[in-house]
mmCIF file of C-alpha atoms in Angstrom:
data_model
loop_
_atom_site.group_PDB
_atom_site.id
_atom_site.type_symbol
_atom_site.label_atom_id
_atom_site.label_comp_id
_atom_site.label_asym_id
_atom_site.label_seq_id
_atom_site.Cartn_x
_atom_site.Cartn_y
_atom_site.Cartn_z
ATOM 1 C CA MET A 1 0.000 0.000 0.000
ATOM 2 C CA PRO A 2 1.521 3.313 -1.059
ATOM 3 C CA ARG A 3 2.441 5.735 1.684
ATOM 4 C CA THR A 4 0.609 9.038 1.947
ATOM 5 C CA PRO A 5 3.122 11.843 1.527
ATOM 6 C CA LEU A 6 3.612 14.024 4.567
ATOM 7 C CA ALA A 7 2.003 17.438 4.307
ATOM 8 C CA VAL A 8 4.518 20.238 3.805
ATOM 9 C CA THR A 9 4.165 23.351 5.943
ATOM 10 C CA THR A 10 4.184 26.477 3.819
ATOM 11 C CA VAL A 11 5.442 29.939 4.743
ATOM 12 C CA HIS A 12 1.842 31.173 4.874
ATOM 13 C CA ASP A 13 0.665 28.390 7.177
ATOM 14 C CA ALA A 14 3.712 28.629 9.437
ATOM 15 C CA LEU A 15 3.208 32.360 9.890
ATOM 16 C CA ASP A 16 -0.514 32.048 10.569
ATOM 17 C CA SER A 17 0.039 29.383 13.227
ATOM 18 C CA ALA A 18 2.791 31.388 14.887
ATOM 19 C CA VAL A 19 0.751 34.601 14.909
ATOM 20 C CA ILE A 20 -2.120 32.846 16.689
ATOM 21 C CA ALA A 21 0.241 31.434 19.329
ATOM 22 C CA LEU A 22 2.157 34.683 19.838
ATOM 23 C CA THR A 23 -1.067 36.660 20.142
ATOM 24 C CA ALA A 24 -2.305 34.266 22.809
ATOM 25 C CA ALA A 25 1.029 34.669 24.643
ATOM 26 C CA GLY A 26 0.510 38.435 24.862
ATOM 27 C CA CYS A 27 3.180 39.576 22.413
ATOM 28 C CA ASP A 28 2.604 43.152 21.266
ATOM 29 C CA THR A 29 3.547 42.641 17.601
ATOM 30 C CA PRO A 30 2.839 38.980 16.827
ATOM 31 C CA ARG A 31 2.753 39.281 13.029
ATOM 32 C CA LEU A 32 5.985 41.262 12.839
ATOM 33 C CA ASP A 33 7.692 38.945 15.320
ATOM 34 C CA ALA A 34 6.687 35.850 13.360
ATOM 35 C CA GLU A 35 7.854 37.343 10.073
ATOM 36 C CA VAL A 36 11.239 38.424 11.478
ATOM 37 C CA LEU A 37 11.837 35.018 13.049
ATOM 38 C CA LEU A 38 10.861 33.055 9.951
ATOM 39 C CA ALA A 39 12.966 35.285 7.713
ATOM 40 C CA HIS A 40 15.894 34.701 10.072
ATOM 41 C CA VAL A 41 15.402 30.916 9.963
ATOM 42 C CA LEU A 42 15.225 30.964 6.164
ATOM 43 C CA GLY A 43 18.266 33.208 5.853
ATOM 44 C CA GLY A 44 16.504 35.960 3.947
ATOM 45 C CA ASP A 45 14.443 39.055 4.563
ATOM 46 C CA ARG A 46 10.731 39.557 5.157
ATOM 47 C CA GLY A 47 10.218 40.537 1.531
ATOM 48 C CA ALA A 48 10.988 36.971 0.455
ATOM 49 C CA LEU A 49 8.119 35.722 2.638
ATOM 50 C CA PHE A 50 5.635 37.950 0.839
ATOM 51 C CA ALA A 51 7.051 37.058 -2.566
ATOM 52 C CA ASP A 52 6.550 33.304 -2.105
ATOM 53 C CA PRO A 53 4.017 32.545 0.655
ATOM 54 C CA GLY A 54 3.456 29.056 -0.766
ATOM 55 C CA ARG A 55 7.052 28.009 -0.389
ATOM 56 C CA GLY A 56 7.385 24.802 1.617
ATOM 57 C CA LEU A 57 9.631 24.568 4.636
ATOM 58 C CA THR A 58 12.064 21.719 4.966
ATOM 59 C CA PRO A 59 11.706 19.644 8.140
ATOM 60 C CA ALA A 60 14.823 21.314 9.559
ATOM 61 C CA GLU A 61 13.451 24.787 8.811
ATOM 62 C CA ALA A 62 10.078 23.929 10.303
ATOM 63 C CA ARG A 63 11.750 22.679 13.502
ATOM 64 C CA ALA A 64 13.971 25.748 13.760
ATOM 65 C CA PHE A 65 11.009 28.075 13.298
ATOM 66 C CA ALA A 66 8.937 26.157 15.828
ATOM 67 C CA ASP A 67 11.760 26.526 18.349
ATOM 68 C CA ALA A 68 12.121 30.251 17.652
ATOM 69 C CA ALA A 69 8.361 30.743 18.013
ATOM 70 C CA ARG A 70 8.406 28.794 21.286
ATOM 71 C CA ARG A 71 11.101 31.059 22.679
ATOM 72 C CA ARG A 72 9.115 34.112 21.637
ATOM 73 C CA ARG A 73 5.955 32.679 23.256
ATOM 74 C CA GLU A 74 7.991 32.564 26.452
ATOM 75 C CA ARG A 75 8.538 36.287 25.831
ATOM 76 C CA GLU A 76 12.217 36.096 24.984
ATOM 77 C CA PRO A 77 13.024 39.213 22.918
ATOM 78 C CA VAL A 78 13.259 38.716 19.166
ATOM 79 C CA ALA A 79 16.737 40.291 19.150
ATOM 80 C CA TYR A 80 18.074 37.617 21.507
ATOM 81 C CA ILE A 81 16.524 34.858 19.403
ATOM 82 C CA THR A 82 17.991 36.139 16.127
ATOM 83 C CA GLY A 83 21.187 37.384 17.769
ATOM 84 C CA HIS A 84 21.015 40.725 15.977
ATOM 85 C CA ARG A 85 19.637 44.232 16.401
ATOM 86 C CA GLY A 86 19.779 47.208 14.045
ATOM 87 C CA PHE A 87 21.008 50.510 15.501
ATOM 88 C CA ARG A 88 21.454 53.592 13.339
ATOM 89 C CA TRP A 89 23.235 52.207 10.233
ATOM 90 C CA LEU A 90 24.772 49.241 12.033
ATOM 91 C CA ASP A 91 23.795 45.613 12.525
ATOM 92 C CA LEU A 92 24.885 44.674 16.036
ATOM 93 C CA ALA A 93 25.239 41.197 17.499
ATOM 94 C CA VAL A 94 23.432 40.992 20.841
ATOM 95 C CA ASP A 95 22.750 38.344 23.458
ATOM 96 C CA ARG A 96 21.715 38.193 27.092
ATOM 97 C CA ARG A 97 25.052 39.627 28.233
ATOM 98 C CA VAL A 98 23.994 43.074 26.991
ATOM 99 C CA LEU A 99 20.995 45.369 26.881
ATOM 100 C CA ILE A 100 19.166 45.419 23.545
ATOM 101 C CA PRO A 101 19.818 48.770 21.809
ATOM 102 C CA ARG A 102 16.666 50.858 21.459
ATOM 103 C CA PRO A 103 15.619 53.662 19.095
ATOM 104 C CA GLU A 104 15.507 56.157 21.979
ATOM 105 C CA THR A 105 19.250 55.780 22.462
ATOM 106 C CA GLU A 106 19.853 57.049 18.932
ATOM 107 C CA HIS A 107 19.086 60.550 20.270
ATOM 108 C CA VAL A 108 22.313 60.350 22.314
ATOM 109 C CA VAL A 109 24.254 59.630 19.129
ATOM 110 C CA GLU A 110 22.522 62.459 17.275
ATOM 111 C CA ALA A 111 23.386 64.907 20.053
ATOM 112 C CA ALA A 112 27.059 63.930 19.883
ATOM 113 C CA LEU A 113 27.364 64.218 16.102
ATOM 114 C CA GLY A 114 27.936 67.959 16.543
ATOM 115 C CA LEU A 115 31.089 67.557 18.641
ATOM 116 C CA PRO A 116 34.215 69.370 17.373
ATOM 117 C CA HIS A 117 36.532 67.649 14.917
ATOM 118 C CA GLY A 118 38.833 65.151 16.611
ATOM 119 C CA ALA A 119 37.087 65.342 19.977
ATOM 120 C CA ARG A 120 37.800 62.584 22.497
ATOM 121 C CA VAL A 121 34.564 60.974 23.655
ATOM 122 C CA VAL A 122 33.826 58.103 26.018
ATOM 123 C CA ASP A 123 30.685 55.960 26.002
ATOM 124 C CA VAL A 124 30.066 54.956 29.625
ATOM 125 C CA GLY A 125 28.420 51.555 30.097
ATOM 126 C CA THR A 126 28.773 50.692 26.443
ATOM 127 C CA GLY A 127 27.035 47.267 26.540
ATOM 128 C CA SER A 128 26.896 46.031 22.960
ATOM 129 C CA GLY A 129 28.935 49.066 21.882
ATOM 130 C CA ALA A 130 25.935 50.683 20.187
ATOM 131 C CA ILE A 131 26.620 54.351 20.963
ATOM 132 C CA ALA A 132 30.396 54.174 20.627
ATOM 133 C CA LEU A 133 30.320 52.230 17.369
ATOM 134 C CA ALA A 134 27.603 54.404 15.820
ATOM 135 C CA LEU A 135 29.630 57.530 16.643
ATOM 136 C CA LYS A 136 32.808 56.078 15.156
ATOM 137 C CA ASP A 137 30.882 54.967 12.087
ATOM 138 C CA GLU A 138 29.310 58.371 11.466
ATOM 139 C CA ARG A 139 32.169 60.546 12.766
ATOM 140 C CA PRO A 140 35.413 58.707 11.954
ATOM 141 C CA ASP A 141 37.424 61.730 13.093
ATOM 142 C CA LEU A 142 36.365 61.294 16.732
ATOM 143 C CA GLN A 143 38.610 59.446 19.187
ATOM 144 C CA VAL A 144 36.117 57.055 20.745
ATOM 145 C CA PHE A 145 36.540 55.166 23.993
ATOM 146 C CA ALA A 146 34.010 52.872 25.667
ATOM 147 C CA THR A 147 33.871 51.619 29.243
ATOM 148 C CA ASP A 148 31.888 48.938 31.002
ATOM 149 C CA SER A 149 32.081 47.260 34.393
ATOM 150 C CA SER A 150 30.960 43.982 32.787
ATOM 151 C CA ALA A 151 33.723 41.961 31.135
ATOM 152 C CA ASP A 152 31.050 39.915 29.359
ATOM 153 C CA ALA A 153 29.518 43.044 27.844
ATOM 154 C CA LEU A 154 32.912 44.234 26.657
ATOM 155 C CA ASP A 155 33.437 40.890 24.915
ATOM 156 C CA VAL A 156 30.246 41.519 22.932
ATOM 157 C CA ALA A 157 31.230 45.121 22.132
ATOM 158 C CA ARG A 158 34.746 44.196 21.035
ATOM 159 C CA ALA A 159 33.386 41.463 18.761
ATOM 160 C CA ASN A 160 30.974 43.955 17.190
ATOM 161 C CA ALA A 161 33.788 46.450 16.633
ATOM 162 C CA ALA A 162 35.998 43.804 15.024
ATOM 163 C CA ARG A 163 33.235 42.564 12.753
ATOM 164 C CA LEU A 164 32.296 46.104 11.692
ATOM 165 C CA GLY A 165 35.896 47.255 11.298
ATOM 166 C CA LEU A 166 35.458 50.221 13.654
ATOM 167 C CA GLU A 167 38.325 51.430 15.847
ATOM 168 C CA VAL A 168 37.087 52.011 19.388
ATOM 169 C CA ALA A 169 39.226 51.667 22.520
ATOM 170 C CA PHE A 170 37.422 49.512 25.092
ATOM 171 C CA VAL A 171 38.239 49.844 28.786
ATOM 172 C CA PHE A 172 37.117 47.626 31.642
ATOM 173 C CA GLY A 173 36.147 49.887 34.520
ATOM 174 C CA ASN A 174 33.497 51.938 36.306
ATOM 175 C CA LEU A 175 32.008 55.137 34.939
ATOM 176 C CA THR A 176 34.594 57.119 32.894
ATOM 177 C CA ALA A 177 37.436 54.916 34.244
ATOM 178 C CA GLY A 178 39.563 58.028 34.728
ATOM 179 C CA LEU A 179 39.876 58.722 30.994
ATOM 180 C CA GLU A 180 40.787 62.273 29.892
ATOM 181 C CA VAL A 181 38.132 63.161 27.330
ATOM 182 C CA ASP A 182 36.255 66.128 25.884
ATOM 183 C CA ALA A 183 32.799 64.558 26.001
ATOM 184 C CA VAL A 184 30.878 61.814 27.796
ATOM 185 C CA VAL A 185 27.897 59.925 26.381
ATOM 186 C CA SER A 186 25.921 57.237 28.136
ATOM 187 C CA ASN A 187 22.789 55.153 28.357
ATOM 188 C CA PRO A 188 23.182 54.365 32.069
ATOM 189 C CA PRO A 189 20.917 52.186 34.231
ATOM 190 C CA TYR A 190 17.930 54.361 35.165
ATOM 191 C CA VAL A 191 14.983 52.052 35.909
ATOM 192 C CA GLU A 192 13.523 52.286 39.416
ATOM 193 C CA GLN A 193 14.200 49.137 41.447
ATOM 194 C CA HIS A 194 10.550 48.124 41.828
ATOM 195 C CA ALA A 195 9.282 49.287 38.428
ATOM 196 C CA ALA A 196 6.808 47.045 36.623
ATOM 197 C CA LEU A 197 8.506 45.847 33.445
ATOM 198 C CA MET A 198 7.442 43.868 30.415
ATOM 199 C CA PRO A 199 8.377 40.159 30.641
ATOM 200 C CA GLU A 200 10.831 40.613 27.763
ATOM 201 C CA ILE A 201 12.829 43.016 29.921
ATOM 202 C CA ALA A 202 12.270 41.611 33.412
ATOM 203 C CA ARG A 203 13.076 38.000 32.510
ATOM 204 C CA TYR A 204 15.864 38.358 29.978
ATOM 205 C CA GLU A 205 17.800 41.632 29.965
ATOM 206 C CA PRO A 206 20.779 42.026 32.359
ATOM 207 C CA PRO A 207 19.612 43.735 35.593
ATOM 208 C CA PRO A 208 22.866 45.699 36.150
ATOM 209 C CA ALA A 209 22.253 47.481 32.826
ATOM 210 C CA LEU A 210 18.690 48.365 33.809
ATOM 211 C CA PHE A 211 18.276 49.277 37.446
ATOM 212 C CA GLY A 212 19.466 52.459 39.136
ATOM 213 C CA ASP A 213 18.375 51.701 42.706
ATOM 214 C CA LEU A 214 15.143 52.923 44.332
ATOM 215 C CA ASP A 215 14.656 56.102 42.297
ATOM 216 C CA GLY A 216 16.613 55.005 39.235
ATOM 217 C CA LEU A 217 19.207 57.759 39.677
ATOM 218 C CA ALA A 218 21.971 56.090 41.718
ATOM 219 C CA VAL A 219 24.317 55.457 38.781
ATOM 220 C CA ILE A 220 23.456 58.792 37.158
ATOM 221 C CA ARG A 221 24.374 60.649 40.360
ATOM 222 C CA ARG A 222 27.770 58.949 40.461
ATOM 223 C CA LEU A 223 28.329 59.485 36.747
ATOM 224 C CA ILE A 224 27.621 63.228 36.811
ATOM 225 C CA LYS A 225 29.980 63.666 39.778
ATOM 226 C CA ASP A 226 32.636 61.612 37.955
ATOM 227 C CA VAL A 227 32.520 63.615 34.723
ATOM 228 C CA ARG A 228 35.360 66.101 34.265
ATOM 229 C CA ALA A 229 34.642 66.734 30.597
ATOM 230 C CA PRO A 230 32.873 69.949 29.538
ATOM 231 C CA TRP A 231 30.163 68.122 27.579
ATOM 232 C CA LEU A 232 27.758 65.361 28.625
ATOM 233 C CA ALA A 233 24.815 63.607 26.976
ATOM 234 C CA LEU A 234 22.899 60.857 28.717
ATOM 235 C CA GLU A 235 19.678 58.964 28.281
ATOM 236 C CA HIS A 236 17.233 58.828 31.179
ATOM 237 C CA GLY A 237 13.738 57.692 32.095
ATOM 238 C CA SER A 238 10.412 59.467 31.898
ATOM 239 C CA GLY A 239 10.016 62.087 34.613
ATOM 240 C CA GLN A 240 13.696 62.168 35.584
ATOM 241 C CA ALA A 241 14.781 65.248 33.622
ATOM 242 C CA ASP A 242 14.209 67.804 36.411
ATOM 243 C CA ALA A 243 16.244 65.854 38.951
ATOM 244 C CA ILE A 244 19.067 65.189 36.484
ATOM 245 C CA GLU A 245 19.240 68.823 35.400
ATOM 246 C CA ALA A 246 19.552 69.847 39.050
ATOM 247 C CA LEU A 247 22.378 67.327 39.530
ATOM 248 C CA ALA A 248 24.182 68.606 36.432
ATOM 249 C CA ARG A 249 23.883 72.258 37.452
ATOM 250 C CA ALA A 250 25.162 71.430 40.928
ATOM 251 C CA GLU A 251 28.315 70.016 39.282
ATOM 252 C CA GLY A 252 28.961 73.176 37.276
ATOM 253 C CA PHE A 253 27.126 72.520 34.015
ATOM 254 C CA GLN A 254 25.602 75.886 33.099
ATOM 255 C CA ALA A 255 23.832 75.071 29.812
ATOM 256 C CA VAL A 256 21.318 72.228 29.744
ATOM 257 C CA GLU A 257 19.236 70.992 26.806
ATOM 258 C CA ARG A 258 16.451 68.431 27.034
ATOM 259 C CA ILE A 259 15.700 66.245 24.020
ATOM 260 C CA ARG A 260 12.381 64.463 23.557
ATOM 261 C CA ASP A 261 11.989 61.086 21.879
ATOM 262 C CA LEU A 262 9.497 60.323 19.115
ATOM 263 C CA ALA A 263 6.783 59.754 21.723
ATOM 264 C CA GLY A 264 7.319 63.261 23.072
ATOM 265 C CA ILE A 265 8.962 62.051 26.303
ATOM 266 C CA GLU A 266 12.007 63.881 27.628
ATOM 267 C CA ARG A 267 14.633 61.199 27.082
ATOM 268 C CA VAL A 268 18.113 62.707 26.692
ATOM 269 C CA LEU A 269 19.810 65.485 28.633
ATOM 270 C CA VAL A 270 22.745 67.380 27.136
ATOM 271 C CA ALA A 271 24.817 69.515 29.517
ATOM 272 C CA ARG A 272 27.728 71.876 28.835
ATOM 273 C CA ARG A 273 30.174 73.813 31.007
#
């Protein structure tokens, strides 16, 4: 008796099944998540999915996509599943050793693009290297340093720099690590200790890169006191701008600019002295 051929799962069917499961799991963007994960498994982009929705998946591809969808149902961030995250013009490798770069942090880079030619700048708490590498990519004339108190994070950042061919000096140490620079940029930990966070953040992202003690400002206080440079730009949380401006002015920064993100939230403070 002839065997009945096994049904082949198509791109269309795989996506539909994943979207239903991810929606039930509470994911905010189930369709986008499913498309990004399937494109990653197939080694292409999302456009290829739309171009050939009837394409059949091999058993290996179907298993890999099922595993990726399972991880996303457990609310693991898409960037950790794919191992990549876009930031400015760069494609950065990321994993659970580092915070996932976010669009809001691009405002720090934009603020620093106006620094004088050849300025020495340090990215404090560099994580994946996002700010430092974006600055070096867009302003090759800058002398860029990057510090982090996590050796694991620096391993990720150094690997990104090597892969992208960008020359940044990485230093293991706290805050500015005593470096003599003209400018300091940072996306420091600023989340309040007991803040309610999405599962993607609370379960998977490294706590030292997130939390700034009870009011979220512990690291920022130390950083502002540590800065000897005349120029500072740092990302912060919603509602923290007043307190951070007061801290900066108390340390001799006379000119302060507040930058809002695309949602209209004050997100980056730039201070000069």
